[in-house]
Structure formats: C-alpha cells, structure tokens
Amino acid sequence: MGFLLAAVGSAVGLGNMWRFSATASQSGGAAFVVLYLLLTLIVGIPLLMAELSIGRKMRLSPISALRKAGGSGWVPLGYLFVASGFFILAFYSVIAGWALRLGLEAIFVGLPQDPAAHFGDISSGPFAAVFHLVFIALTVFVVSGGVKKGIERAATILMPALFIILVGLAVWAVSLDGAGEGYRFYLTPDISGIFDPQTIADAAGQTYFSLSLGMGALLTFASYLGKEHNLPRESSIIAAADFGVAFIAGLVVFPVIFALGFSHLIEGLAPGDAEGVLFIALPAAFDSMGVFGRAVAIAFFVALIVGALTSTISLLEVVVSSLMDETKIERKKLAYTMGAAIAVVGLAPAFDIQWLVRMNNWAGTLFLGIGAFATVVFVGWFMDDPVGELAVGAGTLTRKTLRLWYLLTKYVLPVITGTVLYFMIRNLFFSS
Ligand code: TRP
C-alpha cells in the first residue's frame, strides 16, 4: 500500500469521530480542543517523526527493531506495543460493529426514529457481539493476505469521500436553529480548563490514539519505506489530515447535538454515556434532512466503515508482524489465532459498555501514554543518529530544522509526555 495512504488510513478512523466527540463532550469542549491542537503540533508531529525514523532505519517490525536499535532491554516495550494493539482492537471493533450495523440498517431498513433509544439497543448485547465478530473477521481476512489491493482502492476513494461528506455536513449544520450553543461549547474555551490535568491528559491521550502513536503502528509501516521519502513532511501531512477530519467532525456533531435537542447527552455525563454521542447525533441529523438523509447516511457509514477497517488493519498488523518475527510462525496462522483471541476478549466490551470504557482507559490511553513516553526517551537518548535518518530524503530547509526537532525530542518531549503519563496514572487510579 502507498505509505501515505496506509498511514493516513491508520490514523483516520473511529478515533477521529467516535472517540473525539466522546472525549470532547466529556472533557469540557473547547478547552480540550485547544489543547488537542497544541499537542498535535508540539508532540504529535515530532513523535510521528520519531516512530518513522526507527522503522525506516531498522527495517524491522517493532520488537525486533527495538532490540536491534537499543538492545534486549527494550524488548518489553515491544511487547507492550503488541498488547496495546491487541486490546485496542478488541474494543475498537465493537464500535466498528456499531457503525457496520447502522450502515446496514441505513441501506436495508431506514433511519432510526429515536436515535438515543436505538443506540441503547444496539451498543451492547448479542447483536453487538455478532457485529464485532464480523468486523474482526474482515480485519483478519485482510491482514492474513486476503484483499490488500481492494482495500487500497476502496480507501483511495472513500477517505476523500469521508472528508467531503463531513465538510458538507458541517456546512449544512450552520443552518440549524440553535446550532450556536454547539459552536460555543466546541469553540469558545474557558481558560481555566486549559490547565486542568484531566483535560490535558485527555487531550494528549486523544492525540496519541488519533495519530496511532505510542504502539509502533507507524513504525511498522515505515519499515517498508524507501529512502526517498521525506519523513518530516509526510509526518506533517498525516497530522494535518488527521486533525482536519476530527475537527470537522466536531463541527458537525456539536451543532447537531444542541440544535436537535440532545444536549442532555453531554451534560452531567456518567462514564459510558458519552460513547454514543456520534452515533446518536448523526442519525438524528440524517433524519432531519428529509429525502436525502438516507442516502447521505449510507454514504457516510460506508466511508466510516472503510476508515475503521484501515485502522483495525494497522492494529492487527503490529500484533502479527511483531510476533511473526519473534516466533517465526507464519502470517496466516498468527492472523487467525490472534484474531480469534481478540474476538473473544472483545466480547466483554460488546456485552458491557463499562468494559469498553475501561479498555479504552487502559489500552487506549495508559498503554499509549507509556509507549509514547518510552518512544521519545528511546529516540532522544538511546537511538543512534535519528537526525541522520530523518535527514535522508528531507529537503534542505527541513534538514536545518532537524536539529530543533532533536533538542525537542531529547529534552522537552520527555518532560511533556512524562507529565501527561503522570496525569493519566493519577486520573486512572486516584480520582473518583
Ligand atoms: N488512529 C486510529 C483512529 O483514530 C486508531 C488506531 C489505529 C490506533 N492504529 C492505532 C490507535 C495504533 C493507537 C495506536 O481511529
């Protein structure tokens, strides 16, 4: 697969839509959004460059790359990456299953009359489990060597389509009566919120998750990269595309939530309540559009499902390629057995949304926080000449600024990602 396509495909997914709306709702809206933008620029892009430099330099899957570049002391970090991929995929595919179900319903049944009640019906239980299993099966099929070309072609068309649909929806949302409240919530930060440790940790966690950072996913893709690639430039493109999709998704979700009378969803949230924000707001929006609504819904969900699939592929790919190199077991066998194990673990979040919240807090936030911190320490302090690797293929101007990147990665990012990790641990263990 073309590197940029694969990397953007990995980054852009349910994280930009479901997780971004849920986290922004829970974490107080605009202050979170400001921090998320800042952290994408200051931490996200440099960390992308760090991961890509390890992958392209070592040309190995994560565990082997870490061993070869840093010694066997770094192997446990590689296993943490594998565990992150394993557990993130287990709950992510449950959410992808919701999207799959809503998409199929839009095609064959129609739009739900009461989206909030409908979400309650589909989010947990035997049907949620079945759609989760179907999504894991699709992912396993692709990763075991099934339809790479087909996915590539679908993604080439549907990723831009998703973007265009979102922009269209965002423009449409402007016309909604009562949208103003939504824009205020989403875009007018209160300054004190920016210094709230919980909000900082949420924004950093969202940055890692959305950019697929902190578990070696982009490292894995970069291991196939040629020396002509300009890694700093491509990192910026990936981050811009990823931020753009999330930000525009917010420009749809929040006006819709306030205009169509769902603001109770994001006020006084209990854990778990926020998870449905996207999947309630959008069907409600489609329904209010009249005759075109159903067609827009179908287009949107098809694009979202393919976006989710290109993300689940990258999650499983880390697990499979790492273990392939460690155990010498063949790809197909690993894809099937790991896929089966992930499918079983995913039954917990499929039957109980509190398990989904828990797994997102652990694997989707804490594990990535540890992985991100360890990755910057590794690249800043232990890897041999990362600047030299990044300079290959980069333009002259970029090469001059790489020194800055190095200083940032060595001295500043360990402090930022370390502080964030401390906040994550504190929030997870020591708050109500
Ligand atoms: N970034 C993807 C999303 O936003 C999810 C994802 C794919 C991911 N691969 C990852 C998250 C690796 C963390 C690490 O939907």
Tab-separated table of C-alpha atoms and ligand atoms in Angstrom:
chain	number	residue	atom	x	y	z
A	1	MET	CA	0.000	0.000	0.000
A	2	GLY	CA	1.216	3.545	-0.648
A	3	PHE	CA	2.782	4.741	2.574
A	4	LEU	CA	0.815	7.962	2.974
A	5	LEU	CA	-2.427	6.193	2.194
A	6	ALA	CA	-1.675	3.459	4.725
A	7	ALA	CA	-0.553	5.929	7.386
A	8	VAL	CA	-3.494	8.271	6.925
A	9	GLY	CA	-5.738	5.207	6.759
A	10	SER	CA	-4.374	4.040	10.100
A	11	ALA	CA	-4.690	7.465	11.686
A	12	VAL	CA	-8.113	8.445	10.380
A	13	GLY	CA	-10.787	6.239	11.813
A	14	LEU	CA	-13.258	5.969	14.644
A	15	GLY	CA	-10.786	7.818	16.841
A	16	ASN	CA	-11.425	11.000	14.888
A	17	MET	CA	-15.177	10.642	15.087
A	18	TRP	CA	-16.447	8.466	17.903
A	19	ARG	CA	-13.576	8.984	20.356
A	20	PHE	CA	-13.018	12.628	19.544
A	21	SER	CA	-16.692	13.554	20.025
A	22	ALA	CA	-16.978	11.456	23.159
A	23	THR	CA	-13.815	12.859	24.729
A	24	ALA	CA	-14.529	16.456	23.753
A	25	SER	CA	-18.011	16.077	25.257
A	26	GLN	CA	-16.716	14.667	28.481
A	27	SER	CA	-13.692	16.838	28.818
A	28	GLY	CA	-15.497	20.145	28.587
A	29	GLY	CA	-15.433	21.043	24.896
A	30	ALA	CA	-13.331	23.914	23.604
A	31	ALA	CA	-10.522	23.859	26.200
A	32	PHE	CA	-9.952	20.254	25.250
A	33	VAL	CA	-9.965	21.137	21.550
A	34	VAL	CA	-7.332	23.860	22.013
A	35	LEU	CA	-5.064	21.504	23.939
A	36	TYR	CA	-5.595	18.779	21.392
A	37	LEU	CA	-4.482	21.100	18.592
A	38	LEU	CA	-1.430	22.272	20.542
A	39	LEU	CA	-0.410	18.754	21.470
A	40	THR	CA	-0.836	17.535	17.903
A	41	LEU	CA	1.629	20.201	16.782
A	42	ILE	CA	4.136	20.028	19.636
A	43	VAL	CA	4.042	16.324	20.470
A	44	GLY	CA	2.173	14.577	17.662
A	45	ILE	CA	4.280	15.586	14.675
A	46	PRO	CA	7.671	15.150	16.396
A	47	LEU	CA	6.576	11.777	17.773
A	48	LEU	CA	5.411	10.689	14.323
A	49	MET	CA	8.873	11.574	13.030
A	50	ALA	CA	10.464	9.638	15.888
A	51	GLU	CA	8.491	6.474	15.159
A	52	LEU	CA	9.053	6.715	11.432
A	53	SER	CA	12.782	7.155	11.919
A	54	ILE	CA	13.029	3.951	13.976
A	55	GLY	CA	11.014	1.968	11.457
A	56	ARG	CA	12.795	3.103	8.333
A	57	LYS	CA	16.242	2.870	9.881
A	58	MET	CA	15.798	-0.635	11.262
A	59	ARG	CA	13.506	-2.055	8.550
A	60	LEU	CA	12.062	-4.451	11.112
A	61	SER	CA	8.793	-4.961	12.959
A	62	PRO	CA	8.585	-3.205	16.374
A	63	ILE	CA	10.008	-5.811	18.773
A	64	SER	CA	12.948	-6.715	16.538
A	65	ALA	CA	13.565	-3.067	15.664
A	66	LEU	CA	13.767	-2.074	19.328
A	67	ARG	CA	16.074	-4.987	20.129
A	68	LYS	CA	18.408	-4.220	17.272
A	69	ALA	CA	18.486	-0.468	17.817
A	70	GLY	CA	18.593	-0.435	21.619
A	71	GLY	CA	19.388	-3.877	22.996
A	72	SER	CA	17.228	-6.514	24.645
A	73	GLY	CA	16.295	-4.167	27.482
A	74	TRP	CA	13.837	-2.559	25.073
A	75	VAL	CA	12.072	-5.777	24.105
A	76	PRO	CA	9.416	-5.406	26.845
A	77	LEU	CA	8.397	-2.111	25.247
A	78	GLY	CA	7.825	-4.030	22.013
A	79	TYR	CA	5.572	-6.438	23.871
A	80	LEU	CA	3.684	-3.509	25.372
A	81	PHE	CA	3.076	-2.331	21.785
A	82	VAL	CA	1.693	-5.737	20.895
A	83	ALA	CA	-0.527	-5.757	23.978
A	84	SER	CA	-1.806	-2.273	23.095
A	85	GLY	CA	-2.714	-3.373	19.584
A	86	PHE	CA	-4.391	-6.479	20.930
A	87	PHE	CA	-6.585	-4.736	23.487
A	88	ILE	CA	-7.345	-1.619	21.455
A	89	LEU	CA	-8.523	-3.783	18.589
A	90	ALA	CA	-10.685	-5.817	20.965
A	91	PHE	CA	-12.874	-2.837	21.891
A	92	TYR	CA	-12.381	-0.799	18.705
A	93	SER	CA	-14.044	-3.497	16.640
A	94	VAL	CA	-17.097	-3.335	18.896
A	95	ILE	CA	-17.504	0.307	17.926
A	96	ALA	CA	-16.795	-0.502	14.306
A	97	GLY	CA	-19.559	-3.069	14.695
A	98	TRP	CA	-21.993	-0.314	15.717
A	99	ALA	CA	-21.061	1.609	12.571
A	100	LEU	CA	-21.461	-1.528	10.479
A	101	ARG	CA	-24.903	-2.160	11.891
A	102	LEU	CA	-26.051	1.452	11.451
A	103	GLY	CA	-24.736	1.385	7.879
A	104	LEU	CA	-26.563	-1.846	7.030
A	105	GLU	CA	-29.724	-0.516	8.628
A	106	ALA	CA	-29.473	2.690	6.625
A	107	ILE	CA	-29.301	0.584	3.463
A	108	PHE	CA	-31.933	-2.032	4.220
A	109	VAL	CA	-34.228	-0.638	6.898
A	110	GLY	CA	-34.021	3.117	7.178
A	111	LEU	CA	-33.052	5.618	9.839
A	112	PRO	CA	-33.917	5.078	13.499
A	113	GLN	CA	-36.879	7.073	14.783
A	114	ASP	CA	-35.422	7.554	18.244
A	115	PRO	CA	-31.625	7.522	17.795
A	116	ALA	CA	-30.813	7.677	21.507
A	117	ALA	CA	-33.017	4.713	22.358
A	118	HIS	CA	-31.758	2.907	19.268
A	119	PHE	CA	-28.164	3.405	20.311
A	120	GLY	CA	-29.024	1.942	23.689
A	121	ASP	CA	-30.417	-1.117	21.914
A	122	ILE	CA	-27.506	-1.743	19.572
A	123	SER	CA	-24.496	-0.775	21.702
A	124	SER	CA	-24.380	-3.879	23.898
A	125	GLY	CA	-25.633	-7.420	23.766
A	126	PRO	CA	-25.649	-10.409	21.437
A	127	PHE	CA	-26.058	-8.333	18.270
A	128	ALA	CA	-23.231	-6.002	19.231
A	129	ALA	CA	-21.140	-9.131	19.731
A	130	VAL	CA	-22.065	-10.525	16.318
A	131	PHE	CA	-21.149	-7.302	14.501
A	132	HIS	CA	-17.903	-7.135	16.474
A	133	LEU	CA	-17.060	-10.662	15.344
A	134	VAL	CA	-17.863	-9.796	11.737
A	135	PHE	CA	-15.516	-6.823	11.893
A	136	ILE	CA	-12.697	-8.884	13.388
A	137	ALA	CA	-13.227	-11.452	10.649
A	138	LEU	CA	-12.937	-8.745	7.976
A	139	THR	CA	-9.736	-7.459	9.571
A	140	VAL	CA	-8.215	-10.927	9.862
A	141	PHE	CA	-9.093	-11.642	6.255
A	142	VAL	CA	-7.208	-8.572	5.045
A	143	VAL	CA	-4.193	-8.973	7.338
A	144	SER	CA	-3.808	-12.667	6.539
A	145	GLY	CA	-3.260	-11.683	2.925
A	146	GLY	CA	-6.762	-11.536	1.522
A	147	VAL	CA	-7.663	-8.321	-0.248
A	148	LYS	CA	-4.934	-5.709	0.199
A	149	LYS	CA	-5.450	-4.320	-3.293
A	150	GLY	CA	-9.180	-3.996	-2.867
A	151	ILE	CA	-8.822	-2.148	0.412
A	152	GLU	CA	-6.274	0.163	-1.130
A	153	ARG	CA	-8.622	1.040	-3.950
A	154	ALA	CA	-11.577	1.473	-1.594
A	155	ALA	CA	-9.550	3.673	0.739
A	156	THR	CA	-8.266	5.863	-2.074
A	157	ILE	CA	-11.824	6.761	-2.977
A	158	LEU	CA	-13.566	6.598	0.372
A	159	MET	CA	-11.136	8.538	2.561
A	160	PRO	CA	-11.530	11.682	0.467
A	161	ALA	CA	-15.249	10.906	0.258
A	162	LEU	CA	-15.485	10.819	4.038
A	163	PHE	CA	-13.789	14.189	4.199
A	164	ILE	CA	-16.088	15.725	1.611
A	165	ILE	CA	-19.210	14.343	3.272
A	166	LEU	CA	-18.072	15.764	6.603
A	167	VAL	CA	-17.404	19.187	5.115
A	168	GLY	CA	-20.843	19.113	3.506
A	169	LEU	CA	-22.465	18.167	6.799
A	170	ALA	CA	-20.542	20.889	8.635
A	171	VAL	CA	-21.798	23.498	6.171
A	172	TRP	CA	-25.336	22.165	6.459
A	173	ALA	CA	-25.123	22.291	10.272
A	174	VAL	CA	-24.583	26.066	10.181
A	175	SER	CA	-28.186	26.497	9.088
A	176	LEU	CA	-29.639	24.635	12.069
A	177	ASP	CA	-31.685	26.598	14.565
A	178	GLY	CA	-29.918	26.535	17.890
A	179	ALA	CA	-26.556	25.484	16.487
A	180	GLY	CA	-24.928	28.482	18.223
A	181	GLU	CA	-24.867	26.747	21.598
A	182	GLY	CA	-22.960	23.901	19.991
A	183	TYR	CA	-20.343	26.173	18.452
A	184	ARG	CA	-19.945	27.919	21.797
A	185	PHE	CA	-19.370	24.616	23.563
A	186	TYR	CA	-16.940	23.415	20.905
A	187	LEU	CA	-15.030	26.580	20.040
A	188	THR	CA	-15.079	29.016	22.968
A	189	PRO	CA	-12.586	27.776	25.528
A	190	ASP	CA	-12.639	28.833	29.130
A	191	ILE	CA	-9.052	29.466	30.093
A	192	SER	CA	-9.068	27.619	33.395
A	193	GLY	CA	-9.953	24.402	31.581
A	194	ILE	CA	-6.670	24.522	29.710
A	195	PHE	CA	-4.770	23.974	32.956
A	196	ASP	CA	-6.921	21.129	34.190
A	197	PRO	CA	-4.757	17.991	34.479
A	198	GLN	CA	-7.660	15.793	33.465
A	199	THR	CA	-8.237	17.805	30.288
A	200	ILE	CA	-4.513	17.816	29.483
A	201	ALA	CA	-4.312	14.053	29.881
A	202	ASP	CA	-7.477	13.579	27.802
A	203	ALA	CA	-6.131	15.772	25.010
A	204	ALA	CA	-2.757	14.027	24.949
A	205	GLY	CA	-4.415	10.625	25.030
A	206	GLN	CA	-6.584	11.670	22.113
A	207	THR	CA	-3.521	12.887	20.200
A	208	TYR	CA	-1.774	9.543	20.634
A	209	PHE	CA	-4.830	7.485	19.824
A	210	SER	CA	-5.921	9.508	16.834
A	211	LEU	CA	-2.454	9.569	15.256
A	212	SER	CA	-1.926	5.860	16.043
A	213	LEU	CA	1.094	6.777	18.178
A	214	GLY	CA	2.710	5.016	21.096
A	215	MET	CA	2.421	1.431	19.937
A	216	GLY	CA	4.647	1.141	16.918
A	217	ALA	CA	1.927	1.153	14.258
A	218	LEU	CA	3.573	3.772	12.054
A	219	LEU	CA	6.960	2.318	12.881
A	220	THR	CA	5.722	-0.877	11.250
A	221	PHE	CA	4.586	0.878	8.086
A	222	ALA	CA	7.834	2.876	7.905
A	223	SER	CA	9.871	-0.321	7.938
A	224	TYR	CA	8.909	-0.775	4.281
A	225	LEU	CA	9.797	2.792	3.313
A	226	GLY	CA	12.345	3.872	0.757
A	227	LYS	CA	14.995	6.464	1.459
A	228	GLU	CA	13.424	8.962	-0.932
A	229	HIS	CA	10.570	9.641	1.471
A	230	ASN	CA	10.619	12.980	3.227
A	231	LEU	CA	9.637	11.852	6.738
A	232	PRO	CA	9.181	15.282	8.366
A	233	ARG	CA	6.977	16.386	5.507
A	234	GLU	CA	4.912	13.208	5.482
A	235	SER	CA	4.510	13.397	9.257
A	236	SER	CA	3.039	16.866	8.869
A	237	ILE	CA	0.645	15.682	6.178
A	238	ILE	CA	-0.556	12.765	8.305
A	239	ALA	CA	-1.119	15.044	11.303
A	240	ALA	CA	-2.916	17.680	9.239
A	241	ALA	CA	-5.255	15.152	7.625
A	242	ASP	CA	-5.969	13.527	10.954
A	243	PHE	CA	-6.615	16.769	12.803
A	244	GLY	CA	-8.702	18.086	9.920
A	245	VAL	CA	-11.065	15.127	9.959
A	246	ALA	CA	-11.519	15.245	13.737
A	247	PHE	CA	-12.030	18.981	13.833
A	248	ILE	CA	-14.611	18.959	11.065
A	249	ALA	CA	-16.389	16.016	12.658
A	250	GLY	CA	-16.769	18.234	15.729
A	251	LEU	CA	-18.207	20.982	13.570
A	252	VAL	CA	-20.935	18.525	12.651
A	253	VAL	CA	-21.549	16.747	15.951
A	254	PHE	CA	-21.773	19.663	18.387
A	255	PRO	CA	-24.130	21.975	16.478
A	256	VAL	CA	-26.339	18.967	15.776
A	257	ILE	CA	-26.375	17.886	19.413
A	258	PHE	CA	-27.514	21.278	20.626
A	259	ALA	CA	-29.845	22.086	17.737
A	260	LEU	CA	-31.644	18.753	17.718
A	261	GLY	CA	-32.159	18.586	21.459
A	262	PHE	CA	-29.535	16.118	22.625
A	263	SER	CA	-27.546	18.436	24.865
A	264	HIS	CA	-28.516	16.368	27.889
A	265	LEU	CA	-26.177	13.750	26.398
A	266	ILE	CA	-23.133	15.825	27.113
A	267	GLU	CA	-24.176	17.462	30.345
A	268	GLY	CA	-23.659	15.628	33.592
A	269	LEU	CA	-22.171	12.645	31.851
A	270	ALA	CA	-21.627	9.367	33.610
A	271	PRO	CA	-18.801	7.203	32.222
A	272	GLY	CA	-20.173	5.360	29.234
A	273	ASP	CA	-22.834	7.939	28.392
A	274	ALA	CA	-20.541	9.876	26.090
A	275	GLU	CA	-19.656	6.886	23.937
A	276	GLY	CA	-22.820	7.227	21.902
A	277	VAL	CA	-22.577	10.935	21.122
A	278	LEU	CA	-21.532	10.451	17.499
A	279	PHE	CA	-23.869	7.551	16.849
A	280	ILE	CA	-26.858	9.430	18.211
A	281	ALA	CA	-26.148	12.862	16.766
A	282	LEU	CA	-25.506	11.742	13.199
A	283	PRO	CA	-28.550	9.526	12.632
A	284	ALA	CA	-30.647	12.343	14.124
A	285	ALA	CA	-29.032	14.766	11.703
A	286	PHE	CA	-29.624	12.478	8.714
A	287	ASP	CA	-33.226	12.006	9.744
A	288	SER	CA	-33.841	15.753	9.911
A	289	MET	CA	-32.599	16.198	6.339
A	290	GLY	CA	-35.682	14.795	4.700
A	291	VAL	CA	-35.485	12.834	1.483
A	292	PHE	CA	-31.717	12.980	1.066
A	293	GLY	CA	-30.991	11.940	4.616
A	294	ARG	CA	-30.929	8.237	3.979
A	295	ALA	CA	-28.587	8.495	1.001
A	296	VAL	CA	-26.223	10.741	2.956
A	297	ALA	CA	-26.360	8.280	5.841
A	298	ILE	CA	-25.429	5.375	3.588
A	299	ALA	CA	-22.517	7.262	2.029
A	300	PHE	CA	-21.293	8.398	5.421
A	301	PHE	CA	-21.421	4.993	7.075
A	302	VAL	CA	-19.795	3.203	4.159
A	303	ALA	CA	-16.901	5.684	4.268
A	304	LEU	CA	-16.699	5.430	8.067
A	305	ILE	CA	-16.621	1.641	7.966
A	306	VAL	CA	-13.745	1.634	5.469
A	307	GLY	CA	-11.965	4.252	7.611
A	308	ALA	CA	-12.384	1.976	10.622
A	309	LEU	CA	-11.149	-1.033	8.650
A	310	THR	CA	-7.921	0.662	7.553
A	311	SER	CA	-7.343	1.414	11.256
A	312	THR	CA	-8.085	-2.092	12.520
A	313	ILE	CA	-5.752	-3.455	9.845
A	314	SER	CA	-2.897	-1.409	11.277
A	315	LEU	CA	-3.685	-2.533	14.814
A	316	LEU	CA	-3.650	-6.215	13.903
A	317	GLU	CA	-0.625	-5.712	11.662
A	318	VAL	CA	1.504	-4.624	14.662
A	319	VAL	CA	0.481	-7.733	16.576
A	320	VAL	CA	1.011	-10.115	13.664
A	321	SER	CA	4.227	-8.708	12.182
A	322	SER	CA	5.900	-8.387	15.599
A	323	LEU	CA	5.054	-11.929	16.618
A	324	MET	CA	5.935	-13.257	13.177
A	325	ASP	CA	9.492	-12.024	13.549
A	326	GLU	CA	9.724	-13.205	17.172
A	327	THR	CA	8.244	-16.673	16.791
A	328	LYS	CA	8.800	-17.491	13.098
A	329	ILE	CA	5.185	-18.655	12.933
A	330	GLU	CA	3.671	-17.834	9.562
A	331	ARG	CA	1.469	-14.811	8.945
A	332	LYS	CA	-1.785	-16.644	8.233
A	333	LYS	CA	-1.630	-18.754	11.355
A	334	LEU	CA	-0.850	-15.768	13.545
A	335	ALA	CA	-3.573	-13.648	11.984
A	336	TYR	CA	-6.149	-16.381	12.646
A	337	THR	CA	-5.094	-17.232	16.199
A	338	MET	CA	-4.557	-13.661	17.335
A	339	GLY	CA	-7.774	-12.613	15.627
A	340	ALA	CA	-9.656	-15.372	17.445
A	341	ALA	CA	-8.173	-14.370	20.801
A	342	ILE	CA	-9.006	-10.713	20.195
A	343	ALA	CA	-12.528	-11.673	19.163
A	344	VAL	CA	-13.024	-13.474	22.477
A	345	VAL	CA	-11.612	-10.636	24.587
A	346	GLY	CA	-13.825	-8.201	22.670
A	347	LEU	CA	-16.932	-9.988	23.916
A	348	ALA	CA	-16.526	-8.171	27.239
A	349	PRO	CA	-16.908	-4.669	25.755
A	350	ALA	CA	-19.573	-5.977	23.348
A	351	PHE	CA	-21.777	-7.080	26.226
A	352	ASP	CA	-20.959	-4.337	28.719
A	353	ILE	CA	-20.161	-0.773	27.737
A	354	GLN	CA	-18.339	-0.234	31.033
A	355	TRP	CA	-15.761	-2.730	29.814
A	356	LEU	CA	-15.399	-0.669	26.684
A	357	VAL	CA	-14.728	2.434	28.780
A	358	ARG	CA	-12.265	0.515	30.931
A	359	MET	CA	-10.321	-0.921	27.999
A	360	ASN	CA	-10.205	2.463	26.341
A	361	ASN	CA	-8.804	3.948	29.572
A	362	TRP	CA	-6.178	1.245	29.916
A	363	ALA	CA	-5.031	0.176	26.467
A	364	GLY	CA	-6.305	3.198	24.527
A	365	THR	CA	-4.911	5.765	26.951
A	366	LEU	CA	-2.488	4.493	29.592
A	367	PHE	CA	-0.620	1.976	27.412
A	368	LEU	CA	-0.218	4.550	24.659
A	369	GLY	CA	0.924	7.111	27.244
A	370	ILE	CA	3.642	4.743	28.415
A	371	GLY	CA	4.525	3.853	24.818
A	372	ALA	CA	4.769	7.489	23.753
A	373	PHE	CA	6.970	8.425	26.710
A	374	ALA	CA	9.243	5.426	26.190
A	375	THR	CA	9.482	6.115	22.453
A	376	VAL	CA	10.690	9.705	22.878
A	377	VAL	CA	13.197	8.623	25.532
A	378	PHE	CA	14.400	5.873	23.225
A	379	VAL	CA	14.821	8.113	20.202
A	380	GLY	CA	16.191	11.072	22.161
A	381	TRP	CA	18.675	9.205	24.349
A	382	PHE	CA	19.350	5.706	23.052
A	383	MET	CA	18.946	5.527	19.287
A	384	ASP	CA	21.985	6.081	17.137
A	385	ASP	CA	21.696	9.197	14.945
A	386	PRO	CA	17.951	9.639	14.406
A	387	VAL	CA	18.634	13.057	12.866
A	388	GLY	CA	20.754	11.410	10.182
A	389	GLU	CA	17.892	9.055	9.358
A	390	LEU	CA	15.331	11.842	9.155
A	391	ALA	CA	17.635	13.969	7.023
A	392	VAL	CA	17.625	11.313	4.308
A	393	GLY	CA	15.055	12.329	1.741
A	394	ALA	CA	14.274	15.601	3.501
A	395	GLY	CA	14.710	18.962	1.768
A	396	THR	CA	17.482	21.380	2.786
A	397	LEU	CA	15.196	23.606	4.777
A	398	THR	CA	13.806	20.673	6.708
A	399	ARG	CA	17.292	19.359	7.364
A	400	LYS	CA	18.271	22.602	9.049
A	401	THR	CA	15.305	22.412	11.402
A	402	LEU	CA	16.004	18.802	12.337
A	403	ARG	CA	18.448	19.915	14.990
A	404	LEU	CA	15.499	21.674	16.662
A	405	TRP	CA	13.451	18.514	16.420
A	406	TYR	CA	16.246	16.624	18.128
A	407	LEU	CA	16.530	19.065	21.016
A	408	LEU	CA	12.756	18.985	21.404
A	409	THR	CA	12.691	15.185	21.402
A	410	LYS	CA	15.620	14.823	23.785
A	411	TYR	CA	14.793	17.451	26.382
A	412	VAL	CA	11.249	18.758	26.046
A	413	LEU	CA	9.116	15.819	24.932
A	414	PRO	CA	10.197	13.502	27.768
A	415	VAL	CA	9.004	16.179	30.184
A	416	ILE	CA	5.686	16.725	28.400
A	417	THR	CA	4.900	13.072	27.737
A	418	GLY	CA	6.149	12.172	31.237
A	419	THR	CA	3.885	14.750	32.858
A	420	VAL	CA	0.978	13.568	30.750
A	421	LEU	CA	1.687	9.986	31.793
A	422	TYR	CA	1.712	11.051	35.436
A	423	PHE	CA	-1.686	12.741	34.944
A	424	MET	CA	-3.042	9.656	33.190
A	425	ILE	CA	-1.979	7.416	36.054
A	426	ARG	CA	-3.379	9.839	38.603
A	427	ASN	CA	-6.714	10.083	36.811
A	428	LEU	CA	-6.992	6.356	36.391
A	429	PHE	CA	-6.096	5.346	39.941
A	430	PHE	CA	-6.644	8.280	42.215
A	431	SER	CA	-9.766	10.062	41.070
A	432	SER	CA	-13.372	9.126	41.522
B	1	TRP	N1	-5.832	6.065	14.921
B	1	TRP	C1	-6.951	5.222	14.704
B	1	TRP	C2	-8.216	6.043	14.863
B	1	TRP	O1	-8.155	7.203	15.145
B	1	TRP	C3	-6.974	4.012	15.597
B	1	TRP	C4	-5.696	3.285	15.554
B	1	TRP	C5	-5.212	2.546	14.544
B	1	TRP	C6	-4.698	3.299	16.523
B	1	TRP	N2	-3.953	2.095	14.839
B	1	TRP	C7	-3.627	2.543	16.044
B	1	TRP	C8	-4.629	3.888	17.742
B	1	TRP	C9	-2.477	2.403	16.783
B	1	TRP	C10	-3.490	3.730	18.503
B	1	TRP	C11	-2.411	3.025	18.016
B	1	TRP	O2	-9.291	5.553	14.719
